[in-house]
């Protein structure tokens, strides 16, 4: 895990915590590196489930995907999945979408492992998130997160945003 929220925003941290001890991640600087932490968390969760399959266990997987900094290896299939989307011209939008897809894929891998180990029917799986879909803009999300701060949230209706779908995720 991580010490705090700031540490959790690094996808190439120099270390993670395991049982209160810092575990170095080879080749990572805190900003760049070769060990993408989301892959490590999945690997550890799968290892834990496999090692504890014959007894009751609690496996807590606190994914930080998607959280700024929006980073994902370009070799990841989730990054490639959005290459042809018009909004993918914005690297942050593409990375955020890819990170959401990666989190979904990783939850799917855990479910598949539970099925493989014949644990799925007797296992409770709960998935939650802490950010939601842009609460600043209300139930419809937001086109411009500054609008509510400027007192103009009422103009961001579903019709307003639908008319601008081609602009989402672009620098315009």
Tab-separated table of C-alpha atoms in Angstrom:
chain	number	residue	atom	x	y	z
A	1	UNK	CA	0.000	0.000	0.000
A	2	UNK	CA	0.875	3.635	0.432
A	3	UNK	CA	1.588	6.052	3.273
A	4	UNK	CA	-0.870	8.675	2.108
A	5	UNK	CA	-2.879	10.093	-0.786
A	6	UNK	CA	0.106	11.899	-2.293
A	7	UNK	CA	2.145	8.688	-2.358
A	8	UNK	CA	-0.845	6.873	-3.879
A	9	UNK	CA	-0.885	9.205	-6.893
A	10	UNK	CA	2.423	7.800	-8.151
A	11	UNK	CA	2.080	4.827	-10.487
A	12	UNK	CA	5.852	4.270	-10.510
A	13	UNK	CA	6.609	4.751	-6.783
A	14	UNK	CA	10.056	3.950	-5.444
A	15	UNK	CA	8.409	1.597	-2.932
A	16	UNK	CA	5.099	0.309	-1.590
A	17	UNK	CA	4.217	-0.788	1.917
A	18	UNK	CA	3.699	-4.386	2.937
A	19	UNK	CA	2.851	-4.996	6.592
A	20	UNK	CA	4.358	-1.638	7.538
A	21	UNK	CA	7.639	-2.250	5.709
A	22	UNK	CA	8.824	-0.376	2.627
A	23	UNK	CA	9.266	-2.739	-0.319
A	24	UNK	CA	11.397	-1.189	-3.096
A	25	UNK	CA	10.109	-1.332	-6.665
A	26	UNK	CA	13.095	-1.878	-8.894
A	27	UNK	CA	13.809	0.828	-11.434
A	28	UNK	CA	11.191	3.302	-10.179
A	29	UNK	CA	11.939	6.945	-9.440
A	30	UNK	CA	8.531	8.027	-8.150
A	31	UNK	CA	7.633	9.565	-11.518
A	32	UNK	CA	8.934	7.021	-14.026
A	33	UNK	CA	10.179	3.478	-13.950
A	34	UNK	CA	9.671	-0.071	-15.061
A	35	UNK	CA	7.291	-1.378	-12.362
A	36	UNK	CA	3.717	-0.123	-12.836
A	37	UNK	CA	2.228	-0.417	-9.360
A	38	UNK	CA	-1.272	-1.472	-10.481
A	39	UNK	CA	0.224	-4.645	-11.967
A	40	UNK	CA	2.008	-5.370	-8.679
A	41	UNK	CA	-1.155	-4.970	-6.626
A	42	UNK	CA	-3.033	-7.436	-8.838
A	43	UNK	CA	-0.150	-9.909	-8.692
A	44	UNK	CA	-0.098	-9.722	-4.877
A	45	UNK	CA	-3.893	-10.037	-4.582
A	46	UNK	CA	-3.924	-13.142	-6.792
A	47	UNK	CA	-1.051	-14.631	-4.812
A	48	UNK	CA	-2.864	-13.945	-1.523
A	49	UNK	CA	-6.102	-15.531	-2.750
A	50	UNK	CA	-4.285	-18.607	-4.031
A	51	UNK	CA	-2.355	-19.017	-0.757
A	52	UNK	CA	-5.524	-18.668	1.352
A	53	UNK	CA	-8.018	-20.532	-0.832
A	54	UNK	CA	-8.533	-23.303	1.724
A	55	UNK	CA	-9.629	-21.032	4.572
A	56	UNK	CA	-11.710	-17.926	5.173
A	57	UNK	CA	-9.945	-14.780	4.050
A	58	UNK	CA	-10.442	-11.066	3.563
A	59	UNK	CA	-8.669	-9.607	0.549
A	60	UNK	CA	-8.749	-5.823	0.379
A	61	UNK	CA	-7.595	-4.418	-2.978
A	62	UNK	CA	-7.414	-0.621	-2.813
A	63	UNK	CA	-6.939	0.240	-6.464
A	64	UNK	CA	-5.899	3.802	-7.074
A	65	UNK	CA	-7.001	3.600	-10.707
A	66	UNK	CA	-7.964	6.082	-12.087
A	67	UNK	CA	-6.362	8.818	-10.109
A	68	UNK	CA	-4.078	11.617	-11.175
A	69	UNK	CA	-1.404	11.324	-12.348
A	70	UNK	CA	-3.141	9.731	-15.319
A	71	UNK	CA	-0.447	7.297	-16.442
A	72	UNK	CA	-0.559	3.849	-17.959
A	73	UNK	CA	2.067	1.945	-19.937
A	74	UNK	CA	1.555	2.470	-23.660
A	75	UNK	CA	2.061	-1.289	-24.070
A	76	UNK	CA	-1.060	-2.013	-22.000
A	77	UNK	CA	-4.030	-3.272	-24.065
A	78	UNK	CA	-6.243	-0.712	-22.332
A	79	UNK	CA	-4.108	2.130	-23.750
A	80	UNK	CA	-4.331	0.638	-27.237
A	81	UNK	CA	-8.108	0.169	-26.969
A	82	UNK	CA	-8.753	3.925	-27.219
A	83	UNK	CA	-6.193	4.846	-29.894
A	84	UNK	CA	-8.780	5.641	-32.579
A	85	UNK	CA	-11.208	7.659	-30.448
A	86	UNK	CA	-11.387	11.349	-31.417
A	87	UNK	CA	-11.203	12.443	-27.772
A	88	UNK	CA	-8.037	10.345	-27.314
A	89	UNK	CA	-6.035	13.228	-28.819
A	90	UNK	CA	-5.973	14.437	-25.218
A	91	UNK	CA	-3.450	12.103	-23.515
A	92	UNK	CA	-5.014	12.619	-20.063
A	93	UNK	CA	-8.483	11.651	-21.300
A	94	UNK	CA	-7.099	8.597	-23.045
A	95	UNK	CA	-5.043	7.580	-20.006
A	96	UNK	CA	-8.020	7.995	-17.652
A	97	UNK	CA	-10.248	5.857	-19.890
A	98	UNK	CA	-7.492	3.257	-20.188
A	99	UNK	CA	-6.983	3.205	-16.417
A	100	UNK	CA	-10.705	2.638	-15.839
A	101	UNK	CA	-10.590	-0.189	-18.371
A	102	UNK	CA	-7.512	-1.642	-16.657
A	103	UNK	CA	-9.224	-1.579	-13.245
A	104	UNK	CA	-12.233	-3.338	-14.774
A	105	UNK	CA	-9.964	-5.894	-16.420
A	106	UNK	CA	-8.136	-6.547	-13.147
A	107	UNK	CA	-11.369	-7.043	-11.196
A	108	UNK	CA	-12.352	-9.480	-13.961
A	109	UNK	CA	-9.076	-11.361	-13.484
A	110	UNK	CA	-9.774	-11.722	-9.767
A	111	UNK	CA	-13.301	-12.971	-10.464
A	112	UNK	CA	-11.888	-15.469	-12.984
A	113	UNK	CA	-9.395	-16.671	-10.387
A	114	UNK	CA	-12.183	-17.128	-7.831
A	115	UNK	CA	-14.076	-19.195	-10.414
A	116	UNK	CA	-10.977	-21.235	-11.275
A	117	UNK	CA	-10.427	-22.012	-7.577
A	118	UNK	CA	-14.130	-22.840	-7.145
A	119	UNK	CA	-14.514	-19.998	-4.638
A	120	UNK	CA	-16.812	-17.654	-6.557
A	121	UNK	CA	-20.139	-19.011	-5.300
A	122	UNK	CA	-19.079	-18.550	-1.682
A	123	UNK	CA	-17.261	-15.209	-1.986
A	124	UNK	CA	-18.623	-11.705	-1.538
A	125	UNK	CA	-17.004	-9.218	-3.928
A	126	UNK	CA	-17.599	-5.505	-3.363
A	127	UNK	CA	-16.264	-2.866	-5.760
A	128	UNK	CA	-16.473	0.815	-4.875
A	129	UNK	CA	-14.794	4.012	-5.966
A	130	UNK	CA	-13.919	7.232	-4.232
A	131	UNK	CA	-14.141	9.731	-7.068
A	132	UNK	CA	-17.313	8.994	-8.973
A	133	UNK	CA	-18.137	10.640	-12.250
A	134	UNK	CA	-17.354	14.281	-11.655
A	135	UNK	CA	-19.674	15.291	-8.848
A	136	UNK	CA	-18.789	18.924	-9.360
A	137	UNK	CA	-21.306	19.061	-12.189
A	138	UNK	CA	-24.156	17.310	-10.421
A	139	UNK	CA	-25.988	14.214	-11.621
A	140	UNK	CA	-25.121	14.871	-15.264
A	141	UNK	CA	-21.363	15.194	-14.737
A	142	UNK	CA	-19.713	18.288	-16.113
A	143	UNK	CA	-18.294	19.724	-19.323
A	144	UNK	CA	-16.224	22.319	-17.499
A	145	UNK	CA	-15.519	21.696	-13.813
A	146	UNK	CA	-15.135	25.455	-13.205
A	147	UNK	CA	-18.745	26.245	-14.161
A	148	UNK	CA	-20.251	25.409	-10.720
A	149	UNK	CA	-17.535	27.501	-9.089
A	150	UNK	CA	-18.563	30.413	-11.318
A	151	UNK	CA	-22.229	30.085	-10.343
A	152	UNK	CA	-23.304	28.847	-13.767
A	153	UNK	CA	-24.024	25.151	-13.051
A	154	UNK	CA	-27.630	25.507	-14.250
A	155	UNK	CA	-26.475	25.890	-17.868
A	156	UNK	CA	-24.853	22.445	-17.880
A	157	UNK	CA	-27.944	20.438	-18.655
A	158	UNK	CA	-27.927	17.057	-20.383
A	159	UNK	CA	-28.904	18.872	-23.596
A	160	UNK	CA	-26.001	21.322	-23.208
A	161	UNK	CA	-23.490	18.498	-22.795
A	162	UNK	CA	-24.969	16.229	-25.471
A	163	UNK	CA	-24.611	19.031	-28.014
A	164	UNK	CA	-20.880	19.173	-27.161
A	165	UNK	CA	-20.026	15.451	-27.039
A	166	UNK	CA	-17.522	15.845	-29.875
A	167	UNK	CA	-15.567	18.299	-27.678
A	168	UNK	CA	-15.191	16.085	-24.586
A	169	UNK	CA	-11.578	15.149	-23.933
A	170	UNK	CA	-10.172	17.531	-26.524
A	171	UNK	CA	-8.100	20.645	-25.893
A	172	UNK	CA	-10.780	22.859	-27.503
